Coordinates of C-alpha atoms in Angstrom, one line a residue:
M260 CA 0.0 0.0 0.0
S261 CA 1.1 3.6 -0.6
T262 CA 1.8 6.0 2.1
I263 CA -1.5 7.8 1.7
E264 CA -3.4 4.5 1.6
L265 CA -1.9 3.4 4.9
I266 CA -2.9 6.7 6.5
E267 CA -6.4 6.4 5.1
K268 CA -6.7 2.9 6.4
Q269 CA -5.6 3.8 9.9
Y270 CA -7.9 6.8 9.9
K271 CA -10.9 4.7 9.0
L272 CA -10.0 2.1 11.6
D273 CA -9.7 4.7 14.3
F274 CA -12.9 6.4 13.2
S275 CA -14.7 3.0 13.4
E276 CA -13.3 2.6 17.0
F277 CA -14.5 6.1 17.9
K278 CA -18.0 5.2 16.5
K279 CA -18.1 2.1 18.6
A280 CA -17.1 4.1 21.7
V281 CA -20.0 6.5 21.1
D282 CA -22.4 3.6 20.7
H283 CA -21.2 2.2 24.0
L284 CA -21.6 5.7 25.6
V285 CA -25.2 5.7 24.5
D286 CA -25.8 2.3 26.1
I287 CA -24.3 3.4 29.4
S288 CA -26.0 6.8 29.4
I289 CA -29.4 5.0 29.0
L290 CA -28.6 2.7 31.9
F291 CA -27.5 5.7 34.0
D292 CA -30.7 7.5 33.1
K293 CA -32.8 4.5 34.3
N294 CA -30.7 3.7 37.4
P295 CA -28.5 6.6 38.5
T296 CA -26.3 4.8 41.1
F297 CA -22.7 5.4 42.2
E298 CA -21.7 2.5 40.0
S299 CA -23.5 3.7 36.9
Q300 CA -22.1 7.2 37.4
T301 CA -18.6 5.8 37.6
A302 CA -19.2 3.7 34.5
L303 CA -20.5 6.8 32.7
E304 CA -17.5 8.9 33.6
K305 CA -15.1 6.1 32.5
Q306 CA -16.9 5.8 29.2
V307 CA -16.9 9.5 28.5
T308 CA -13.2 9.5 29.1
Q309 CA -12.6 6.5 26.8
T310 CA -14.9 8.0 24.1
R311 CA -13.0 11.3 24.2
L312 CA -9.6 9.5 24.0
A313 CA -10.9 7.6 21.0
Y314 CA -11.9 10.9 19.4
K315 CA -8.5 12.4 20.0
K316 CA -7.0 9.7 17.7
I317 CA -8.8 11.1 14.7
E318 CA -9.4 14.7 15.7
F319 CA -6.5 16.3 13.8
L320 CA -7.8 14.8 10.5
L321 CA -11.5 15.0 11.1
E322 CA -11.4 18.7 12.3
Y323 CA -9.3 19.6 9.3
L324 CA -11.5 17.8 6.8
D325 CA -14.9 18.8 8.2
P326 CA -14.5 21.6 10.7
E327 CA -18.2 22.6 10.5
M328 CA -19.4 19.2 11.6
T329 CA -16.8 18.9 14.3
I330 CA -17.2 22.3 15.9
K331 CA -21.0 22.4 15.8
Y332 CA -21.9 18.8 16.6
I333 CA -19.0 16.6 17.8
N334 CA -16.6 18.6 19.9
G335 CA -17.5 22.3 19.9
A336 CA -17.5 24.5 23.0
P337 CA -20.4 23.8 25.4
L338 CA -22.3 26.9 24.4
P339 CA -25.2 27.7 22.1
K340 CA -24.2 28.3 18.4
L341 CA -25.9 29.8 15.5
M342 CA -26.7 28.0 12.2
K343 CA -25.1 30.1 9.5
H344 CA -26.6 31.0 6.1
V345 CA -30.2 30.2 6.9
P346 CA -33.2 32.5 6.4
E347 CA -34.1 32.7 10.1
I348 CA -32.3 32.5 13.3
T349 CA -31.6 28.9 14.3
V350 CA -29.9 28.2 17.6
I351 CA -27.9 25.0 18.0
E352 CA -28.1 24.2 21.7
P353 CA -24.9 23.0 23.5
N354 CA -24.1 19.5 22.4
G355 CA -21.2 17.2 21.6
L356 CA -18.3 15.7 23.6
Q357 CA -17.4 18.9 25.5
T358 CA -20.9 19.4 26.8
I359 CA -21.2 15.7 27.7
D360 CA -17.9 16.0 29.6
E361 CA -19.0 19.0 31.5
L362 CA -22.4 17.6 32.5
T363 CA -21.0 14.2 33.4
F364 CA -18.3 15.5 35.7
L365 CA -19.8 18.7 37.1
S366 CA -23.5 18.5 37.1
T367 CA -26.2 16.8 39.2
L368 CA -28.4 13.8 38.7
E369 CA -31.0 16.1 37.2
D370 CA -28.9 16.1 34.1
K371 CA -29.0 12.4 33.5
E372 CA -31.7 12.6 30.9
T373 CA -29.9 15.4 29.1
I374 CA -26.7 13.4 29.0
K375 CA -28.6 10.5 27.5
N376 CA -30.2 12.7 24.8
L377 CA -26.9 14.4 24.0
S378 CA -25.3 11.0 23.6
L379 CA -28.0 9.9 21.3
D380 CA -27.6 13.1 19.2
L381 CA -23.8 12.6 19.2
Q382 CA -24.3 9.0 17.9
K383 CA -26.4 10.4 15.1
F384 CA -23.9 13.0 14.0
V385 CA -20.9 10.6 14.3
L386 CA -22.7 8.1 12.1
K387 CA -23.3 10.8 9.5
S388 CA -19.7 11.9 9.7
F389 CA -18.4 8.3 9.6
Q390 CA -20.4 7.6 6.4
Y391 CA -19.0 10.7 4.8
Q392 CA -15.4 10.3 5.9
S393 CA -15.4 6.6 4.8
N394 CA -15.4 7.8 1.2
K395 CA -12.9 10.6 1.8
K396 CA -9.7 10.5 -0.3
L397 CA -6.7 12.0 1.4
E398 CA -3.8 13.8 -0.1
H399 CA -0.3 14.3 1.3
R400 CA -1.0 18.1 1.6
Y401 CA -4.1 17.4 3.7
V402 CA -2.3 15.1 6.1
I403 CA 0.7 17.4 6.6
E404 CA -1.5 20.5 7.1
A405 CA -3.8 18.6 9.4
I406 CA -0.9 17.6 11.6
R407 CA 0.5 21.1 11.7
Y408 CA -2.9 22.6 12.6
G409 CA -3.2 19.7 15.1
V410 CA -0.1 20.9 16.9
I411 CA -1.6 24.4 17.2
R412 CA -4.7 22.8 18.6
V413 CA -3.0 20.8 21.3
F414 CA -1.1 23.9 22.5
S415 CA -3.9 26.4 22.3
L416 CA -7.0 24.3 23.2
G417 CA -5.7 21.0 24.5
I418 CA -3.3 21.7 27.3
T419 CA -5.3 24.8 28.4
G420 CA -8.3 22.6 29.4
F421 CA -10.6 24.2 26.9
D422 CA -11.7 20.7 25.6
T423 CA -12.2 19.2 29.1
P424 CA -14.4 21.6 31.1
G425 CA -15.6 18.9 33.5
S426 CA -13.1 16.0 33.6
G427 CA -9.9 18.1 33.6
N428 CA -8.4 15.3 31.5
A429 CA -6.5 17.7 29.3
L430 CA -3.0 16.3 29.5
P431 CA -3.9 12.6 28.9
E432 CA -5.9 13.7 25.9
A433 CA -2.9 15.7 24.7
I434 CA -0.8 12.6 24.9
V435 CA -3.2 10.7 22.6
S436 CA -3.4 13.6 20.2
M437 CA 0.4 13.8 19.9
Q438 CA 0.8 10.1 19.5
S439 CA -1.8 9.8 16.8
M440 CA -0.2 12.6 14.8
S441 CA 3.2 11.0 15.2
E442 CA 1.9 7.7 14.0
A443 CA 0.4 9.2 10.9
F444 CA 3.7 11.1 10.3
D445 CA 5.6 7.8 10.6
Q446 CA 4.3 6.8 7.1
Y447 CA 6.5 9.6 5.6
K448 CA 9.8 8.1 6.6
N449 CA 10.8 7.2 3.1
I450 CA 9.3 10.2 1.3
G451 CA 11.6 12.6 -0.4
N452 CA 15.3 13.2 -0.4
N453 CA 18.0 13.2 2.3
K454 CA 17.0 16.7 3.5
A455 CA 13.4 15.4 3.9
F456 CA 14.7 12.4 5.9
E457 CA 16.7 14.7 8.2
E458 CA 13.6 16.8 8.9
F459 CA 11.6 13.6 9.3
T460 CA 14.0 12.3 12.0
K461 CA 14.0 15.6 13.9
I462 CA 10.2 15.7 13.9
K463 CA 9.8 12.1 15.1
K464 CA 12.2 12.7 17.9
C465 CA 10.3 15.8 18.9
F466 CA 7.0 14.0 18.9
E467 CA 8.4 11.3 21.0
S468 CA 10.0 13.8 23.4
S469 CA 6.8 15.8 23.7
T470 CA 4.8 12.7 24.5
Q471 CA 7.3 11.7 27.1
Y472 CA 7.3 15.1 28.7
L473 CA 3.5 15.0 28.9
K474 CA 3.6 11.6 30.6
E475 CA 6.2 12.8 33.1
N476 CA 4.4 16.0 34.0
E477 CA 0.8 15.0 34.7
D478 CA -0.3 17.7 37.1
F479 CA -2.5 20.3 35.2
D480 CA -1.8 23.2 37.5
T481 CA 2.0 22.9 37.5
F482 CA 2.5 21.8 33.9
D483 CA 5.1 24.1 32.2
R484 CA 3.3 25.2 29.1
L485 CA 6.0 27.7 28.2
H486 CA 8.6 24.9 28.1
F487 CA 6.2 22.8 26.1
L488 CA 5.9 25.7 23.6
T489 CA 9.6 26.5 23.1
E490 CA 10.9 22.9 23.2
F491 CA 8.2 21.0 21.4
V492 CA 5.5 23.1 19.7
N493 CA 7.9 25.5 18.0
P494 CA 10.2 22.8 16.6
L495 CA 7.2 20.8 15.4
Y496 CA 5.4 23.7 13.8
S497 CA 8.5 24.9 11.9
G498 CA 9.9 21.5 11.3
I499 CA 6.7 20.1 9.6
L500 CA 6.8 23.0 7.2
S501 CA 10.5 22.4 6.5
F502 CA 9.7 18.7 5.8
Q503 CA 6.8 19.6 3.6
Q504 CA 9.1 21.8 1.5
A505 CA 11.9 19.3 1.4
A506 CA 9.6 16.5 0.4
N507 CA 8.1 18.6 -2.3
I508 CA 4.6 18.2 -0.9
E509 CA 2.3 20.9 -2.2
L510 CA 2.0 23.9 0.1
K511 CA -1.2 25.8 0.8
K512 CA -0.6 28.9 -1.4
E513 CA -2.5 32.1 -0.7
A514 CA -3.2 33.2 -4.2
D515 CA -6.0 35.3 -2.7
P516 CA -4.9 36.4 0.8
T517 CA -8.5 37.5 1.6
L518 CA -9.5 33.8 1.7
Y519 CA -7.0 32.5 4.4
P520 CA -6.8 33.8 8.0
H521 CA -3.4 32.1 8.7
N522 CA -0.1 32.6 7.0
Y523 CA 0.8 28.9 6.5
E524 CA 4.4 29.7 5.7
S525 CA 5.0 31.4 9.1
E526 CA 7.7 29.6 11.1
H527 CA 6.4 30.1 14.6
I528 CA 2.9 30.5 16.2
F529 CA 4.1 33.8 17.6
D530 CA 5.5 35.2 14.4
S531 CA 4.5 38.8 13.6
G532 CA 3.1 37.5 10.3
F533 CA 1.2 34.5 11.7
F534 CA -2.1 36.1 10.9
N535 CA -3.2 37.3 7.4
A536 CA -4.6 40.8 7.8
A537 CA -6.2 40.7 4.3
F538 CA -8.6 37.9 5.4
Y539 CA -9.9 39.9 8.4
T540 CA -10.1 43.3 6.8
Q541 CA -11.2 42.0 3.4
I542 CA -9.0 44.7 1.9
A543 CA -6.5 43.9 -0.9
Q544 CA -3.0 43.2 0.4
S545 CA -1.6 45.8 -2.0
D546 CA -3.8 48.5 -0.3
L547 CA -3.0 47.4 3.2
T548 CA 0.8 47.5 2.8
D549 CA 1.2 50.5 0.5
P550 CA 3.4 53.0 2.4
N551 CA 1.8 56.0 0.7
K552 CA -1.7 54.8 1.8
I553 CA -0.5 54.1 5.3
E554 CA 1.2 57.6 5.6
L555 CA -2.0 59.3 4.3
G556 CA -4.1 57.3 6.7
K557 CA -1.8 58.3 9.5
M558 CA -2.2 62.0 8.7
L559 CA -6.0 61.6 8.6
F560 CA -6.0 59.7 11.8
Y561 CA -4.5 62.6 13.7
D562 CA -6.3 65.4 11.9
P563 CA -9.4 67.0 13.6
V564 CA -10.4 68.3 10.2
L565 CA -12.3 65.0 9.8
S566 CA -14.8 66.2 12.4
K567 CA -17.6 68.7 11.6
E568 CA -16.4 71.3 14.2
V569 CA -12.7 70.5 13.5
N570 CA -12.3 69.6 17.2
M571 CA -11.9 65.8 17.3
S572 CA -9.7 63.3 15.5
C573 CA -9.4 59.5 15.7
A574 CA -6.5 60.1 18.1
S575 CA -8.8 62.0 20.5
C576 CA -10.0 58.6 21.7
H577 CA -7.1 56.4 20.5
Q578 CA -3.9 57.9 21.8
P579 CA -0.7 56.2 21.0
H580 CA 1.0 56.5 24.4
K581 CA -2.0 54.9 26.0
G582 CA -2.0 51.9 23.7
F583 CA -4.4 53.7 21.3
T584 CA -7.1 54.2 24.0
D585 CA -7.8 57.4 25.9
G586 CA -7.5 56.3 29.6
L587 CA -11.2 57.1 30.3
P588 CA -14.0 54.8 31.4
K589 CA -16.1 56.2 28.5
S590 CA -14.8 58.5 25.9
K591 CA -15.5 62.2 25.5
T592 CA -17.8 63.4 22.6
T593 CA -18.2 66.6 20.8
K594 CA -20.9 67.6 23.3
E595 CA -19.6 69.0 26.6
G596 CA -20.3 66.6 29.5
V597 CA -21.6 63.9 27.3
F598 CA -19.7 60.6 27.0
T599 CA -19.9 57.6 24.7
E600 CA -21.7 54.5 25.8
R601 CA -18.6 52.4 26.0
H602 CA -14.9 52.5 26.7
A603 CA -12.5 53.2 23.7
P604 CA -10.8 49.9 23.0
T605 CA -7.2 49.6 21.7
L606 CA -6.7 49.8 18.0
I607 CA -3.4 47.8 18.2
N608 CA -4.0 44.5 16.4
S609 CA -7.7 45.3 16.0
A610 CA -7.5 44.8 12.2
L611 CA -6.6 41.1 12.7
Y612 CA -9.7 40.0 14.6
G613 CA -12.4 40.2 12.0
R614 CA -15.2 41.9 14.1
Y615 CA -15.3 45.5 15.2
F616 CA -16.8 47.3 18.2
W617 CA -17.6 45.8 21.6
D618 CA -20.9 44.4 20.3
M619 CA -19.2 43.1 17.1
R620 CA -21.7 44.9 14.9
E621 CA -19.3 45.4 12.0
Y622 CA -17.4 42.9 9.9
D623 CA -15.6 45.4 7.6
L624 CA -12.7 47.6 8.7
E625 CA -13.5 50.3 6.2
R626 CA -17.2 50.4 7.2
Q627 CA -16.2 50.5 10.8
I628 CA -14.6 53.9 10.2
K629 CA -17.9 55.1 8.7
H630 CA -19.7 54.5 12.0
V631 CA -17.4 57.1 13.6
V632 CA -17.6 59.6 10.8
H633 CA -21.4 59.6 10.8
N634 CA -22.0 59.4 14.6
E635 CA -23.4 62.7 15.8
L636 CA -21.5 62.5 19.0
E637 CA -18.2 61.9 17.2
F638 CA -17.3 63.3 13.8
N639 CA -20.9 64.1 12.8
I640 CA -20.1 64.7 9.2
D641 CA -21.1 63.3 5.8
F642 CA -18.4 61.6 3.8
I643 CA -19.3 63.7 0.7
D644 CA -18.8 66.9 2.8
L645 CA -15.6 65.5 4.2
A646 CA -14.3 64.7 0.8
D647 CA -15.1 68.2 -0.4
R648 CA -13.4 69.6 2.6
L649 CA -10.2 67.7 2.0
K650 CA -10.1 68.8 -1.6
E651 CA -9.7 72.4 -0.4
S652 CA -6.1 71.5 0.8
E653 CA -3.5 71.3 -1.9
E654 CA -1.4 69.2 0.4
Y655 CA -4.1 66.7 0.9
V656 CA -4.9 66.7 -2.8
H657 CA -1.2 65.8 -3.4
L658 CA -1.2 63.1 -0.8
F659 CA -4.3 61.4 -2.3
E660 CA -2.8 61.8 -5.8
T661 CA 0.3 60.0 -4.6
A662 CA -1.6 57.2 -2.9
Y663 CA -4.6 56.8 -5.4
G664 CA -3.4 58.4 -8.6
N665 CA -4.0 55.3 -10.5
R666 CA -7.7 55.4 -9.6
D667 CA -8.9 58.8 -10.8
K668 CA -12.5 58.6 -9.6
Y669 CA -11.4 57.5 -6.1
K670 CA -8.7 60.1 -5.5
I671 CA -10.6 61.8 -2.7
S672 CA -13.7 59.8 -2.0
T673 CA -15.5 57.9 0.7
W674 CA -13.6 54.8 -0.3
S675 CA -10.1 56.3 -0.4
I676 CA -10.6 58.1 2.9
S677 CA -11.8 54.8 4.6
N678 CA -9.2 52.7 2.8
S679 CA -6.2 54.8 3.8
L680 CA -7.4 55.0 7.4
A681 CA -7.8 51.2 7.4
A682 CA -4.3 50.8 6.0
Y683 CA -2.9 52.9 8.9
V684 CA -4.9 51.0 11.5
N685 CA -3.8 47.8 10.0
S686 CA -0.2 48.9 10.4
L687 CA -0.7 49.0 14.2
T688 CA 0.4 45.5 14.8
S689 CA 2.0 44.3 18.0
Y690 CA 3.7 40.9 18.0
N691 CA 7.2 41.9 19.1
S692 CA 6.8 42.2 22.8
E693 CA 9.2 40.8 25.4
F694 CA 7.2 37.6 25.6
D695 CA 6.9 37.2 21.8
Q696 CA 10.7 37.5 21.4
Y697 CA 11.2 34.8 24.0
A698 CA 8.5 32.6 22.6
R699 CA 10.2 32.7 19.1
G700 CA 13.6 31.9 20.6
E701 CA 15.1 35.3 19.8
T702 CA 15.9 35.8 23.5
T703 CA 16.9 33.2 26.1
D704 CA 15.9 34.9 29.4
I705 CA 12.5 35.7 30.8
A706 CA 11.5 36.7 34.3
P707 CA 10.3 33.8 36.5
E708 CA 7.1 35.6 37.3
V709 CA 6.4 36.1 33.6
R710 CA 6.9 32.4 33.0
D711 CA 4.7 31.5 35.9
G712 CA 2.1 34.0 34.8
F713 CA 1.9 32.6 31.3
N714 CA 1.5 29.1 32.7
I715 CA -1.3 30.2 35.0
F716 CA -2.9 32.1 32.1
M717 CA -2.9 29.0 29.9
G718 CA -3.7 26.6 32.8
K719 CA -5.1 27.1 36.2
G720 CA -6.4 30.6 35.6
A721 CA -8.3 29.4 32.5
C722 CA -7.6 32.8 30.8
G723 CA -6.3 31.0 27.7
T724 CA -9.7 29.2 27.1
C725 CA -11.2 32.6 26.1
H726 CA -8.2 34.7 25.2
F727 CA -6.7 32.2 22.8
A728 CA -3.0 32.1 21.9
P729 CA -1.3 33.6 20.1
S730 CA -3.6 36.7 19.7
F731 CA -4.8 36.4 23.3
S732 CA -8.2 37.5 22.1
G733 CA -11.4 35.7 21.2
L734 CA -10.0 34.5 17.8
V735 CA -10.6 30.8 17.9
P736 CA -7.8 28.3 17.1
P737 CA -6.7 26.3 15.2
F738 CA -8.1 27.9 12.1
Y739 CA -8.8 31.4 13.5
T740 CA -11.9 32.1 11.3
D741 CA -14.3 33.0 14.1
S742 CA -14.1 35.5 16.9
E743 CA -15.9 35.0 20.2
S744 CA -17.9 37.1 22.6
E745 CA -18.7 36.3 26.2
V746 CA -21.3 37.0 28.9
L747 CA -19.2 37.8 32.0
G748 CA -21.6 39.5 34.3
I749 CA -19.7 42.7 34.2
T750 CA -20.5 45.1 37.0
T751 CA -20.9 48.9 37.0
E752 CA -17.8 49.2 39.3
F753 CA -15.5 47.0 41.2
D754 CA -17.5 46.1 44.3
T755 CA -17.4 42.5 45.6
L756 CA -19.7 43.2 48.5
N757 CA -22.6 45.0 46.8
P758 CA -22.1 44.4 43.0
V759 CA -24.5 45.9 40.5
A760 CA -24.8 44.4 37.1
D761 CA -24.0 46.5 34.0
M762 CA -27.1 46.6 31.8
D763 CA -25.4 47.0 28.4
L764 CA -27.4 44.8 26.1
G765 CA -24.3 43.9 24.1
R766 CA -24.3 41.7 21.0
R767 CA -28.0 40.8 21.2
Y768 CA -28.8 44.3 20.0
N769 CA -26.0 45.1 17.7
G770 CA -28.3 45.7 14.7
L771 CA -27.4 42.5 12.9
A772 CA -30.6 40.5 12.3
E773 CA -28.7 37.3 12.1
E774 CA -27.4 37.7 15.7
E775 CA -30.7 38.4 17.5
A776 CA -30.4 35.4 19.7
D777 CA -31.1 35.4 23.4
H778 CA -27.7 33.9 24.4
Y779 CA -26.0 37.0 23.0
L780 CA -27.8 39.3 25.5
R781 CA -25.1 41.2 27.4
S782 CA -22.5 39.3 25.3
I783 CA -19.4 41.4 24.7
K784 CA -16.5 40.9 22.3
T785 CA -13.5 39.1 23.8
V786 CA -10.7 41.6 23.1
T787 CA -7.0 41.0 23.3
V788 CA -5.0 41.3 26.5
R789 CA -2.0 42.4 24.5
N790 CA -0.9 45.9 25.7
A791 CA -3.4 45.7 28.5
G792 CA -0.6 47.0 30.8
I793 CA -1.1 50.4 29.2
T794 CA -4.8 50.4 28.3
A795 CA -6.6 50.9 31.6
P796 CA -9.4 51.1 32.5
Y797 CA -10.9 47.8 31.5
M798 CA -14.1 46.1 30.3
H799 CA -16.5 47.7 27.8
N800 CA -17.7 50.1 30.4
G801 CA -14.3 51.0 31.9
S802 CA -15.6 49.8 35.3
L803 CA -12.4 48.1 36.4
E804 CA -9.5 50.6 37.0
T805 CA -6.5 48.2 37.4
L806 CA -5.4 44.8 36.3
E807 CA -5.6 43.8 39.9
E808 CA -9.3 44.5 39.9
V809 CA -9.7 42.5 36.6
M810 CA -7.9 39.5 38.1
H811 CA -10.1 39.6 41.2
F812 CA -13.3 39.9 39.1
Y813 CA -12.4 36.7 37.2
N814 CA -11.1 35.0 40.4
H815 CA -14.5 35.4 41.9
G816 CA -16.2 33.9 38.9
G817 CA -17.5 37.0 37.3
G818 CA -20.9 38.5 38.0
A819 CA -22.6 35.2 38.8
G820 CA -19.7 34.3 41.1
L821 CA -20.3 37.5 43.0
G822 CA -24.0 36.5 43.5
L823 CA -25.7 38.3 40.6
D824 CA -28.3 36.7 38.4
I825 CA -26.6 36.6 35.0
P826 CA -28.6 34.6 32.4
N827 CA -26.3 32.6 30.0
Q828 CA -23.1 33.6 31.7
T829 CA -20.3 31.9 29.7
L830 CA -17.7 32.5 32.3
P831 CA -17.8 29.7 35.0
D832 CA -19.2 31.1 38.2
T833 CA -16.9 29.0 40.4
P834 CA -13.9 30.8 42.0
L835 CA -10.5 30.1 40.4
G836 CA -8.7 30.0 43.8
L837 CA -5.8 32.1 42.7
N838 CA -3.6 33.5 45.5
T839 CA -1.9 36.9 45.6
T840 CA 1.4 35.6 44.1
E841 CA -0.4 33.9 41.2
I842 CA -2.4 37.1 40.5
N843 CA 0.7 39.2 40.5
N844 CA 2.4 36.7 38.2
L845 CA -0.5 36.8 35.8
I846 CA -0.2 40.6 35.7
A847 CA 3.5 40.3 35.1
F848 CA 2.8 38.1 32.1
V849 CA 0.1 40.5 30.7
E850 CA 2.5 43.4 31.1
S851 CA 5.2 41.4 29.2
L852 CA 2.9 41.6 26.1
T853 CA 3.3 45.4 25.9
D854 CA 4.7 46.5 22.5
T855 CA 4.1 49.9 20.8
L856 CA 7.4 50.0 19.0
G857 CA 7.2 52.3 16.0
M858 CA 3.6 53.2 16.7
T859 CA 3.9 56.2 19.1
D860 CA 5.3 58.8 16.7
I861 CA 2.8 61.4 15.5
P862 CA 2.9 63.8 12.5
D863 CA 5.1 66.9 13.0
R864 CA 2.5 69.0 11.3
L865 CA -0.8 68.7 9.5
P866 CA -1.6 69.8 5.9
N867 CA -2.6 73.4 5.3
F868 CA -5.9 74.6 4.1
E869 CA -5.4 77.8 2.1
G870 CA -8.9 79.0 2.5
H871 CA -9.2 78.3 6.2
P872 CA -6.3 80.0 8.0
K873 CA -7.7 79.1 11.5
W874 CA -7.7 75.4 10.6
N875 CA -3.9 75.7 9.9
E876 CA -3.4 76.5 13.6
R877 CA -5.1 73.2 14.7
L878 CA -3.2 70.7 16.8
T879 CA -3.6 67.0 16.3
G880 CA -6.4 65.4 18.3
Y881 CA -3.8 63.6 20.3
Q882 CA -2.1 66.8 21.4
T883 CA -5.3 68.4 22.4
N884 CA -6.1 65.8 25.0

């Protein structure tokens, strides 16, 4: 048999075993529902564990080949999901292995019928998937890519405990995942030239060492995830690419960058170019990276002339030395004493996350800018009037001519204004922090408290199960096509004795008809914690003034953990049990993600307007705050 036929054969055998495990789970869940004794509970827990381990043998291939089925019905997060591309709102209730795991190990006997029904549903979807996958023909590219994405998944979702919310069986499952990928990779021993064999040998040793390390370090809370990243994940991620190139196996080529969220040819998960900005912004790569467009966008960003009264710029609320926030709980507006409804979020890396504003109401970076321009409390101006205004400046006419001279009708227009601003915002990327440099192996020393803080973030603190690596935002691994929001039970201020729930309606009322689902009520976008050390205050309402308050809020279990009635809270309401040292180390890690290099310089001067001498005396919006 050929290499690919051997891998196909093993995949189908393992899938068949998983299907049998699910069938057995159904039988045991029915018995448990009829007779919920200690023995039947124990048998159920054991079978859930065995079923999940059987799934982990095929996960890397199944999730790659059919991510929609996997995420929605087999092993998605235990939260409601929406059916996409249907004429009416259809909510998929929590289901699949993660939900069964959570109910089996954490819930009460009242859930026994639910567990049975979920197991029956799982059986139905696994059978459907098995029938489809049985006829699936693999290619070398699919297998290699699936393994590489599988390594990302083990690091970002597996060893963080994301997959095992009830059983806590994260590390044993990671062992099975790594072993199954290693066994599939075994078939490539004799593929390619000497260089390919050298790379193969390195990868095999790394897989074996990583599995051994997992077996020797079984305690979830003390597991050194940073060591696992630098010693195993990084070499595997870069090595598999090197092998693929040496063996002359087709690479995923990004002929159209707007179609792919991840730069497959990146060498490390924490590379500055790991994410593909064109996918998230849906703007042509040539526009995003054109230095003339970026420079024009930067000038516009700092210029109050964009606002009707020439008294507010983008930088009024997004100031570079404050991580492109303004340091206020809620931002100032053009009306004295009136503030915006929400805190100004950082713009750093914002172009990479696909959804904009706290309530995620906008998908498009260029259209996001239009919300600000039209808002009567912000710029309060029409784009046509703004374009006419900019045409009165010879300097701006020249800048637009330089950037858009090949598109005559767009020289100064709604599109070119939005496009240039988007290009500048996209340039505000931050993946060169102290932590990033260490994670990529560019430096060899990192403070012990930062190491410990990262390990808590990705482990005991459960931060990494919502703020996913490497973006540390709601951008979901391993494919990074979706961005999440959460219901946290955020309060109006930091008060653990008499908390008051914030009443912001969140994503449920963001104006998008396709998201008018009850589980989005008070759901707020999961933003990045990168640069959080300089972007206080925190949360969408600016209610938490320090990182210490943020850590204590989560440590209590959010609003529900503080005793508030928070429907559909997605944050577990149980306390994390972090002590003062662990909280301080978490903060040290977050502060190690600070990086504003090259982003804090502002224009020396702004373009002149010959017919408006008073405008020529204007300062940038940043300077006036």
